[in-house]
Amino acid sequence: MDTSTIVILDFGSQYTQLIARRIREFNVFSVVLPCTVALARIQALNPLGLILSGGPSSVYDPDAPAADPAILTLGLPILGICYGLQFMTHHLGGKVESAASREYGHAEVEIIRDSPLFRGLSSTLSVWMSHGDHAAELPSGFKLTAQTANATAAIADEARRMWAVQFHPEVAHTPQGTEILRNFVLDLCGAKPEWTPEHFIQSTIARVREQVGTGHAICGLSGGVDSSVAAVLVSKAIGDRLTCIFVDNGVLRKEEFTSVQRTMREQLGLNVVAVDSAARFLAKLAGVTDPEAKRKIIGSEFIAVFDDEAKKIFEAERSAGEEVAWLVQGTLYPDVIESSSVHGPSHTIKSHHNVGGLPADMKLKLIEPLRDLFKDEVRRIGRDLGMPAEIIDRQPFPGPGLAVRILGEVTSERVAILQEADAIVTAEIYAAGLERKLWQSFAVLLPVKSVGVMGDQRTYASTCVLRAVESEDGMTADWAPLPYDLLRRISSRIVSEVRGINRVVYDITSKPPGTIEWE
Ligand code: XMP
């Protein structure tokens, strides 16, 4: 990496990724590494500074995350956060103790000594604390720079360029925290704000071009943001030598198969092989009602279809004297971090498609152009690549598609009913200008029939659920308080326009305890 880099060592805090995001917002590249990483790996990145994250442990726990104490002697500027402060205190000769009163949540901090870390800040800070231990004795050379009514809030050894705060500057609940991080990264580490989308795009294209040379690559497109941005970046590097495979799995939204193809070919100029496998998927799904079984069928069928198509492309290229040697995947940074976290792989790495069935002599090598990026950064890159808003700002859509929104058996008739209802929800949410404000908004088809009346006719038809949620990241979500007139319009349109549905209900369950999807 030819750009300024800050290394964040992860001691297991739930906020570690936030530190990386804040730093990237200053256009400075930052990497999260598990605290147990070898010193050589840190040095290989040639970082301008180190940040030690928070963590759930006490430095005295027998299984406390163990970083090599030599990180403290590299001569780099260091900022310790929460557990990071305690780690520094402990390993530099101070004393960490269990605090008489633990501090969780909001706290007021008074800055008692000038420090460049706090340059430009007011003398009292409102901060977010979350710790049980505190620094009872400071290591030699360190001075107390800020305190709460109860305890140490910040310490510094300006000569050794070491700073540490007991609170969390990376969370939104510490309003001046961004300034603290900015002071550290830009002033104290001297990082240059050069990691811009333009820089990322140019360097990625150049790297892929060099990696792939005159080779060929394939890519599975889902129509979503990640795979599309990955494909566009790679196609900018190698043009038509990238072939994208887009599969109709029978549970896409209304007209999605044709509209995605059109966008990918006409607007993005991608070389797309579209495979209509709807019948094949629906045949496998016949009679299946268990949610996990549906997911597994769709996953394994996708791999089978993808492999078939990849083999065809591979054979065609080979007979033309060319070789497909690369597979493009839209892996994002959170997947990479999670798979190497301090706790070991907490999640199995999400692979968009397992290529287990491909011919052994294909030996595809991976290109993952987005593996350094967070989702919002991918969107920013997509926008800068000139990709249309309908792709960049799309709400998430699950891989198993409408299958996990059709409770009970998935049949072509029930898919068609849900597609119609879902299209109405999407159109109305869009017309109300809420599409981007909501994390997701969609319809769910229940295996529940109820009695109704239309005209003079008694009806007995299915129930549809409207689900609309607000969320930052999909991990937690609130049901959205949609305006009554919008609810009324959606409900009356669905009941009058969609044959097979005579009742619409609104899901007012947050996550947790609910999930966003119904299966
Ligand atoms: P839940 O329902 O667990 O969903 O609250 C959280 C987010 O993940 C999406 N989701 C999936 N995405 N494959 C995917 O690619 C899946 O199997 C899957 N299940 C849920 C969901 O749409 C929401 O954004």
PDB file of N, CA and C and ligand atoms in Angstrom, residues 295 396 398-400 439-440 474 511 515-517, ligand 1:
ATOM      1  N   ARG A 295     -33.327 -22.483   2.042  1.00  0.00           N
ATOM      2  CA  ARG A 295     -32.045 -21.789   1.863  1.00  0.00           C
ATOM      3  C   ARG A 295     -30.985 -22.726   1.286  1.00  0.00           C
ATOM      4  N   PRO A 396     -31.197  -3.875   0.640  1.00  0.00           N
ATOM      5  CA  PRO A 396     -30.688  -5.251   0.602  1.00  0.00           C
ATOM      6  C   PRO A 396     -31.807  -6.219   0.192  1.00  0.00           C
ATOM      7  N   PRO A 398     -32.321 -10.520   0.131  1.00  0.00           N
ATOM      8  CA  PRO A 398     -31.606 -11.747   0.536  1.00  0.00           C
ATOM      9  C   PRO A 398     -31.313 -12.674  -0.643  1.00  0.00           C
ATOM     10  N   GLY A 399     -30.196 -13.378  -0.553  1.00  0.00           N
ATOM     11  CA  GLY A 399     -29.830 -14.344  -1.593  1.00  0.00           C
ATOM     12  C   GLY A 399     -30.955 -15.325  -1.918  1.00  0.00           C
ATOM     13  N   PRO A 400     -31.635 -15.902  -0.907  1.00  0.00           N
ATOM     14  CA  PRO A 400     -32.713 -16.847  -1.218  1.00  0.00           C
ATOM     15  C   PRO A 400     -34.001 -16.159  -1.677  1.00  0.00           C
ATOM     16  N   TRP A 439     -34.538   0.877   5.590  1.00  0.00           N
ATOM     17  CA  TRP A 439     -33.530  -0.153   5.332  1.00  0.00           C
ATOM     18  C   TRP A 439     -34.076  -1.176   4.346  1.00  0.00           C
ATOM     19  N   GLN A 440     -35.299  -1.615   4.650  1.00  0.00           N
ATOM     20  CA  GLN A 440     -35.977  -2.539   3.745  1.00  0.00           C
ATOM     21  C   GLN A 440     -37.481  -2.339   3.842  1.00  0.00           C
ATOM     22  N   GLY A 474     -28.710  -3.497   9.684  1.00  0.00           N
ATOM     23  CA  GLY A 474     -29.415  -4.776   9.600  1.00  0.00           C
ATOM     24  C   GLY A 474     -29.278  -5.638  10.845  1.00  0.00           C
ATOM     25  N   LYS A 511     -36.413  -5.621  15.643  1.00  0.00           N
ATOM     26  CA  LYS A 511     -35.364  -6.636  15.739  1.00  0.00           C
ATOM     27  C   LYS A 511     -34.313  -6.129  16.713  1.00  0.00           C
ATOM     28  N   THR A 515     -36.870 -10.884  13.590  1.00  0.00           N
ATOM     29  CA  THR A 515     -35.839 -10.690  12.574  1.00  0.00           C
ATOM     30  C   THR A 515     -36.492  -9.838  11.487  1.00  0.00           C
ATOM     31  N   ILE A 516     -35.700  -9.345  10.567  1.00  0.00           N
ATOM     32  CA  ILE A 516     -36.272  -8.515   9.505  1.00  0.00           C
ATOM     33  C   ILE A 516     -37.076  -9.399   8.561  1.00  0.00           C
ATOM     34  N   GLU A 517     -36.454 -10.457   8.084  1.00  0.00           N
ATOM     35  CA  GLU A 517     -37.173 -11.407   7.232  1.00  0.00           C
ATOM     36  C   GLU A 517     -38.049 -12.295   8.111  1.00  0.00           C
TER      37      GLU A 517
HETATM   38  P1  XMP B   1     -32.707 -10.939   9.436  1.00  0.00           P
HETATM   39  O1  XMP B   1     -33.940 -11.502   8.825  1.00  0.00           O
HETATM   40  O2  XMP B   1     -31.789 -11.989   9.982  1.00  0.00           O
HETATM   41  O3  XMP B   1     -31.910 -10.259   8.242  1.00  0.00           O
HETATM   42  O4  XMP B   1     -33.009  -9.855  10.440  1.00  0.00           O
HETATM   43  C1  XMP B   1     -30.865  -9.330   8.368  1.00  0.00           C
HETATM   44  C2  XMP B   1     -30.476  -8.864   6.978  1.00  0.00           C
HETATM   45  O5  XMP B   1     -29.920  -9.960   6.221  1.00  0.00           O
HETATM   46  C3  XMP B   1     -30.695 -10.214   5.053  1.00  0.00           C
HETATM   47  N1  XMP B   1     -30.782 -11.677   4.928  1.00  0.00           N
HETATM   48  C4  XMP B   1     -30.093 -12.403   4.045  1.00  0.00           C
HETATM   49  N2  XMP B   1     -29.232 -12.046   3.081  1.00  0.00           N
HETATM   50  N3  XMP B   1     -28.968 -14.317   2.460  1.00  0.00           N
HETATM   51  C5  XMP B   1     -28.677 -13.007   2.282  1.00  0.00           C
HETATM   52  O6  XMP B   1     -27.922 -12.680   1.366  1.00  0.00           O
HETATM   53  C6  XMP B   1     -29.818 -14.760   3.415  1.00  0.00           C
HETATM   54  O7  XMP B   1     -30.062 -15.950   3.545  1.00  0.00           O
HETATM   55  C7  XMP B   1     -30.410 -13.747   4.244  1.00  0.00           C
HETATM   56  N4  XMP B   1     -31.279 -13.795   5.274  1.00  0.00           N
HETATM   57  C8  XMP B   1     -31.499 -12.512   5.686  1.00  0.00           C
HETATM   58  C9  XMP B   1     -32.047  -9.564   5.318  1.00  0.00           C
HETATM   59  O8  XMP B   1     -32.706  -9.224   4.119  1.00  0.00           O
HETATM   60  C10 XMP B   1     -31.665  -8.373   6.157  1.00  0.00           C
HETATM   61  O9  XMP B   1     -31.224  -7.291   5.364  1.00  0.00           O
END
